[in-house]
mmCIF file of C-alpha atoms in Angstrom:
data_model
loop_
_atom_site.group_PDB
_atom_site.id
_atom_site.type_symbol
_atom_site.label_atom_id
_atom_site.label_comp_id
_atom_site.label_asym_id
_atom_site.label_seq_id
_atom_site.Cartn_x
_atom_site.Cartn_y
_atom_site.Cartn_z
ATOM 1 C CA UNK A 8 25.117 -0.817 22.994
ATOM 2 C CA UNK A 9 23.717 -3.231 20.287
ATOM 3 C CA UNK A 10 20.846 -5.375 21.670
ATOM 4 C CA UNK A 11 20.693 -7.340 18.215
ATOM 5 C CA UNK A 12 20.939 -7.183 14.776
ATOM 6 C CA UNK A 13 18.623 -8.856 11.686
ATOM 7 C CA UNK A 14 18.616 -9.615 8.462
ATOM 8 C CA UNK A 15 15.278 -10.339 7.498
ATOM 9 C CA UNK A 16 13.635 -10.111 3.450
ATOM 10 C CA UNK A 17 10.409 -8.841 2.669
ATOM 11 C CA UNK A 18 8.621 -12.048 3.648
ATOM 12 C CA UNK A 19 9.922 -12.191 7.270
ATOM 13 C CA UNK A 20 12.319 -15.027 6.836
ATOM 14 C CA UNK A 21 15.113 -14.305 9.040
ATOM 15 C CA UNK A 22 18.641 -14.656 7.118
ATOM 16 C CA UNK A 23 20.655 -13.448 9.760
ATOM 17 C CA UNK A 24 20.196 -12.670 13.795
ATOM 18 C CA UNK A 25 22.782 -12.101 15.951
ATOM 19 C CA UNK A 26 21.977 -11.080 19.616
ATOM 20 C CA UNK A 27 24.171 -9.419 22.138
ATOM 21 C CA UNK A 28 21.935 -10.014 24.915
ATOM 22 C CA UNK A 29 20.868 -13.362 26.688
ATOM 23 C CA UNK A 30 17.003 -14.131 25.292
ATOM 24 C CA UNK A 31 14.732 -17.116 25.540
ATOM 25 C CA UNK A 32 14.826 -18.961 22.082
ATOM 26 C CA UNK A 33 10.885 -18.185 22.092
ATOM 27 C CA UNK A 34 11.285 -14.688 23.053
ATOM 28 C CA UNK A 35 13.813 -14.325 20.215
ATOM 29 C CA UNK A 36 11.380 -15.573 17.684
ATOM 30 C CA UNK A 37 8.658 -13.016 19.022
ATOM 31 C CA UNK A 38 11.359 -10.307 18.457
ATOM 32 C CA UNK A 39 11.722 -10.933 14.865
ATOM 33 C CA UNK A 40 8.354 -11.165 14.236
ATOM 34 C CA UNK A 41 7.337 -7.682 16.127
ATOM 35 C CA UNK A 42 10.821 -6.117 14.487
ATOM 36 C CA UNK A 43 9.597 -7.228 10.686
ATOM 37 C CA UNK A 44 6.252 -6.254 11.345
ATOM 38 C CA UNK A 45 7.297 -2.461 12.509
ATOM 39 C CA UNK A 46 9.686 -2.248 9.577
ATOM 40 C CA UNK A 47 7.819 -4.090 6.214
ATOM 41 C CA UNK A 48 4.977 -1.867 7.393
ATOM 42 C CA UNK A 49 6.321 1.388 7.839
ATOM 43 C CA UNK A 50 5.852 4.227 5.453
ATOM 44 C CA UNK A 51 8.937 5.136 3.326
ATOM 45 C CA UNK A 52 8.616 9.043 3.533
ATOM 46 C CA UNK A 53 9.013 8.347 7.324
ATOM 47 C CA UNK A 54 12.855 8.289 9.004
ATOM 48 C CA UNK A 55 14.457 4.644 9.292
ATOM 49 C CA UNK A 56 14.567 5.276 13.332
ATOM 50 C CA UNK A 57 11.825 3.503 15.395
ATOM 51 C CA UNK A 58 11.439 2.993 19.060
ATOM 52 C CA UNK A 59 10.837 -0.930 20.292
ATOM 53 C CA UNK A 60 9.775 -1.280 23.868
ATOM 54 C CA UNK A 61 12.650 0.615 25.957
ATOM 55 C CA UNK A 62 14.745 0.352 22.963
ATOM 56 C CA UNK A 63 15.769 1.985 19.065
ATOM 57 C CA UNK A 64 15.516 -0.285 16.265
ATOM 58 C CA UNK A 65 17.306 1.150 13.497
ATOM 59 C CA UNK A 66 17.123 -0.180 10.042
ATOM 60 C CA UNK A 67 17.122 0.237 6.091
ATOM 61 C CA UNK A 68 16.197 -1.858 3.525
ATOM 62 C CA UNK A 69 18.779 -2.593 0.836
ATOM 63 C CA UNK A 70 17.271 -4.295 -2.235
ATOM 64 C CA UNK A 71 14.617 -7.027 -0.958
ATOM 65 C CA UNK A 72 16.460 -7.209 2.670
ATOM 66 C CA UNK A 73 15.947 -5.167 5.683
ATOM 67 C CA UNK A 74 19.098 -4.987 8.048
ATOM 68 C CA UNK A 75 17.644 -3.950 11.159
ATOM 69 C CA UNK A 76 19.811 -3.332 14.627
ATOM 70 C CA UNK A 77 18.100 -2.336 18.300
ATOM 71 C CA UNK A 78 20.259 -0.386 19.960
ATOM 72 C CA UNK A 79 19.915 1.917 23.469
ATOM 73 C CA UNK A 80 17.244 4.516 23.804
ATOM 74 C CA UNK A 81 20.388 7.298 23.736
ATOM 75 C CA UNK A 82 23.070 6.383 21.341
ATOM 76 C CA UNK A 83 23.193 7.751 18.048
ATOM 77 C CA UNK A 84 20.970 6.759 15.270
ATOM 78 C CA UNK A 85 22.753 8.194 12.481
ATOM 79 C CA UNK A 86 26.049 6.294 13.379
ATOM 80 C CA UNK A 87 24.252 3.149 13.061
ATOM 81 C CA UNK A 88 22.723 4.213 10.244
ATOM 82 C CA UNK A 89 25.949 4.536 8.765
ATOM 83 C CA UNK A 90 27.250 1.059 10.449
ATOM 84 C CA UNK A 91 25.039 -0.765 8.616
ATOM 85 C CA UNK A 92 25.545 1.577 5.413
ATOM 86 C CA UNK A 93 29.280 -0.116 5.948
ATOM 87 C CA UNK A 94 28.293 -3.397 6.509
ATOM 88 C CA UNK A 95 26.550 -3.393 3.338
ATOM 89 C CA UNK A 96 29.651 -2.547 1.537
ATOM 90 C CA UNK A 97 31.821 -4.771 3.213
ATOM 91 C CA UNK A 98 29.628 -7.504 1.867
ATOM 92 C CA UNK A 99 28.960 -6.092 -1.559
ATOM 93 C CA UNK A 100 32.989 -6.176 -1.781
ATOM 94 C CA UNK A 101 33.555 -9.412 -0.100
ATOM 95 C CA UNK A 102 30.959 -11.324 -2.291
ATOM 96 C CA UNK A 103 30.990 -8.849 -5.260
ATOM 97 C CA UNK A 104 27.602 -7.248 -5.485
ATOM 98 C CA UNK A 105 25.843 -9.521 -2.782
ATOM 99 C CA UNK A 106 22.621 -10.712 -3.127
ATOM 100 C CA UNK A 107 20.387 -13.129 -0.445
ATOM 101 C CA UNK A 108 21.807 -16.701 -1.628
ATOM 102 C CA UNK A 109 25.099 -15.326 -0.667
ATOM 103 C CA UNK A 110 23.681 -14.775 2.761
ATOM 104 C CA UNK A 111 21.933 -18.381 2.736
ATOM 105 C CA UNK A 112 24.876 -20.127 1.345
ATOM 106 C CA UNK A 113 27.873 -18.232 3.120
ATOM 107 C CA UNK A 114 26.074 -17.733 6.646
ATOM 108 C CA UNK A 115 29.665 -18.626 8.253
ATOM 109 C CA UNK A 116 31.408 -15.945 6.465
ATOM 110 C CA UNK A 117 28.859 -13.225 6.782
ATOM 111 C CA UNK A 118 28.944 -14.123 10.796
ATOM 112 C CA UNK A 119 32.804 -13.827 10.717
ATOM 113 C CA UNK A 120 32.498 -10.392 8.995
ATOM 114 C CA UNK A 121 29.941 -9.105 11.320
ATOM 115 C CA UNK A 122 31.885 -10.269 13.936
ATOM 116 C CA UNK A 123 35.344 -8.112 12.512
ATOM 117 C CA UNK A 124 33.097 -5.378 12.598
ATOM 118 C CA UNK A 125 30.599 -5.897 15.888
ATOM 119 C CA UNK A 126 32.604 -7.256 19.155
ATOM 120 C CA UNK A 127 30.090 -7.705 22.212
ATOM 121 C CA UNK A 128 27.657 -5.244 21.271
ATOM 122 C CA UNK A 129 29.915 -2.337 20.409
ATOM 123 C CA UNK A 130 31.385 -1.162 17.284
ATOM 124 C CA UNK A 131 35.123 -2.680 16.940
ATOM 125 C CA UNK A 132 35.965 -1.447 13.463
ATOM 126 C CA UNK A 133 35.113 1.421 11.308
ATOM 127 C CA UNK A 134 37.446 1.105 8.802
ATOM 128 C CA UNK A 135 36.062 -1.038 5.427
ATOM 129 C CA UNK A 136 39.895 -1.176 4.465
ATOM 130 C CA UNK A 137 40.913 -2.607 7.144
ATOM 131 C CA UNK A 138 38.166 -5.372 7.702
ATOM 132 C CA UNK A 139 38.449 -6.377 3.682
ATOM 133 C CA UNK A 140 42.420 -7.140 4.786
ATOM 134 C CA UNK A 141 41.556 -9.054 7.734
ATOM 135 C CA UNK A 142 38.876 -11.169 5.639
ATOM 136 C CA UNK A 143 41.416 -11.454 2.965
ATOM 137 C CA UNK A 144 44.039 -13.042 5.769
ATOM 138 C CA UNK A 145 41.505 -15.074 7.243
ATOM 139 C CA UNK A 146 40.753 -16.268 3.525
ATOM 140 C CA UNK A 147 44.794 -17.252 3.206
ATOM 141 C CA UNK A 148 44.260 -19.449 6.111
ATOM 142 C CA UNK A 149 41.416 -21.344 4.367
#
């Protein structure tokens, strides 16, 4: 299951968090700050998997951004890997070639897209196809 996931850039501002679990608003804050601080620091030669108290945080940074999500000890690092690989695209599609002001100014629509994608912790939908049809419906609507 998917404890939470971040968006944070290279200076620890926080563009994104969405958390699956019930946390204190203060305990949140001292999650991002521990999660930024394992990642910005981390070698690059090393793997993109790193273990956070009881939990995996898995993460890769994609231009000045780090998308970082904690999941369970035992799930599957390379799918999430690949999950956020997907979520990437989806919003380098949706936005055409995405950068951080997209994130800042279109926080509604990058929340409805992770939410396509991510329902309660688990991965809904796999398919980038499919999810770029659904956005384009829910655009129609608009």
């Amino acid at each position: 299951m998917i404890r939470f996931i971040l968006l944070q850039n290279r200076q620890g501002k926080t563009r994104l968090a969405k958390y699956y679990v019930p946390l204190e608003d203060s305990e949140k804050h001292k999650v991002e700050y521990e999660v930024h601080r394992l990642v910005v620091n981390r070698d690059p030669k090393f793997t993109n998997f790193v273990e956070f108290r009881t939990h995996k945080v898995i993460y890769r940074r994609y231009a000045g951004l780090f998308f970082s999500i904690c999941v369970d000890i035992t799930d599957n690092e390379l799918a999430y890997l690949e999950c956020i690989h997907l979520f990437v695209e989806i919003l380098d599609h949706f936005f055409s070639n995405v950068c951080e002001l997209d994130l800042v100014f279109n926080f509604h629509k990058v929340y409805l897209i992770l939410d396509e994608f991510i329902l309660a912790g688990e991965l809904q939908e796999t398919s980038k196809r499919a999810i770029i049809e659904r956005m384009g419906e829910l655009e129609k609507l608009e």
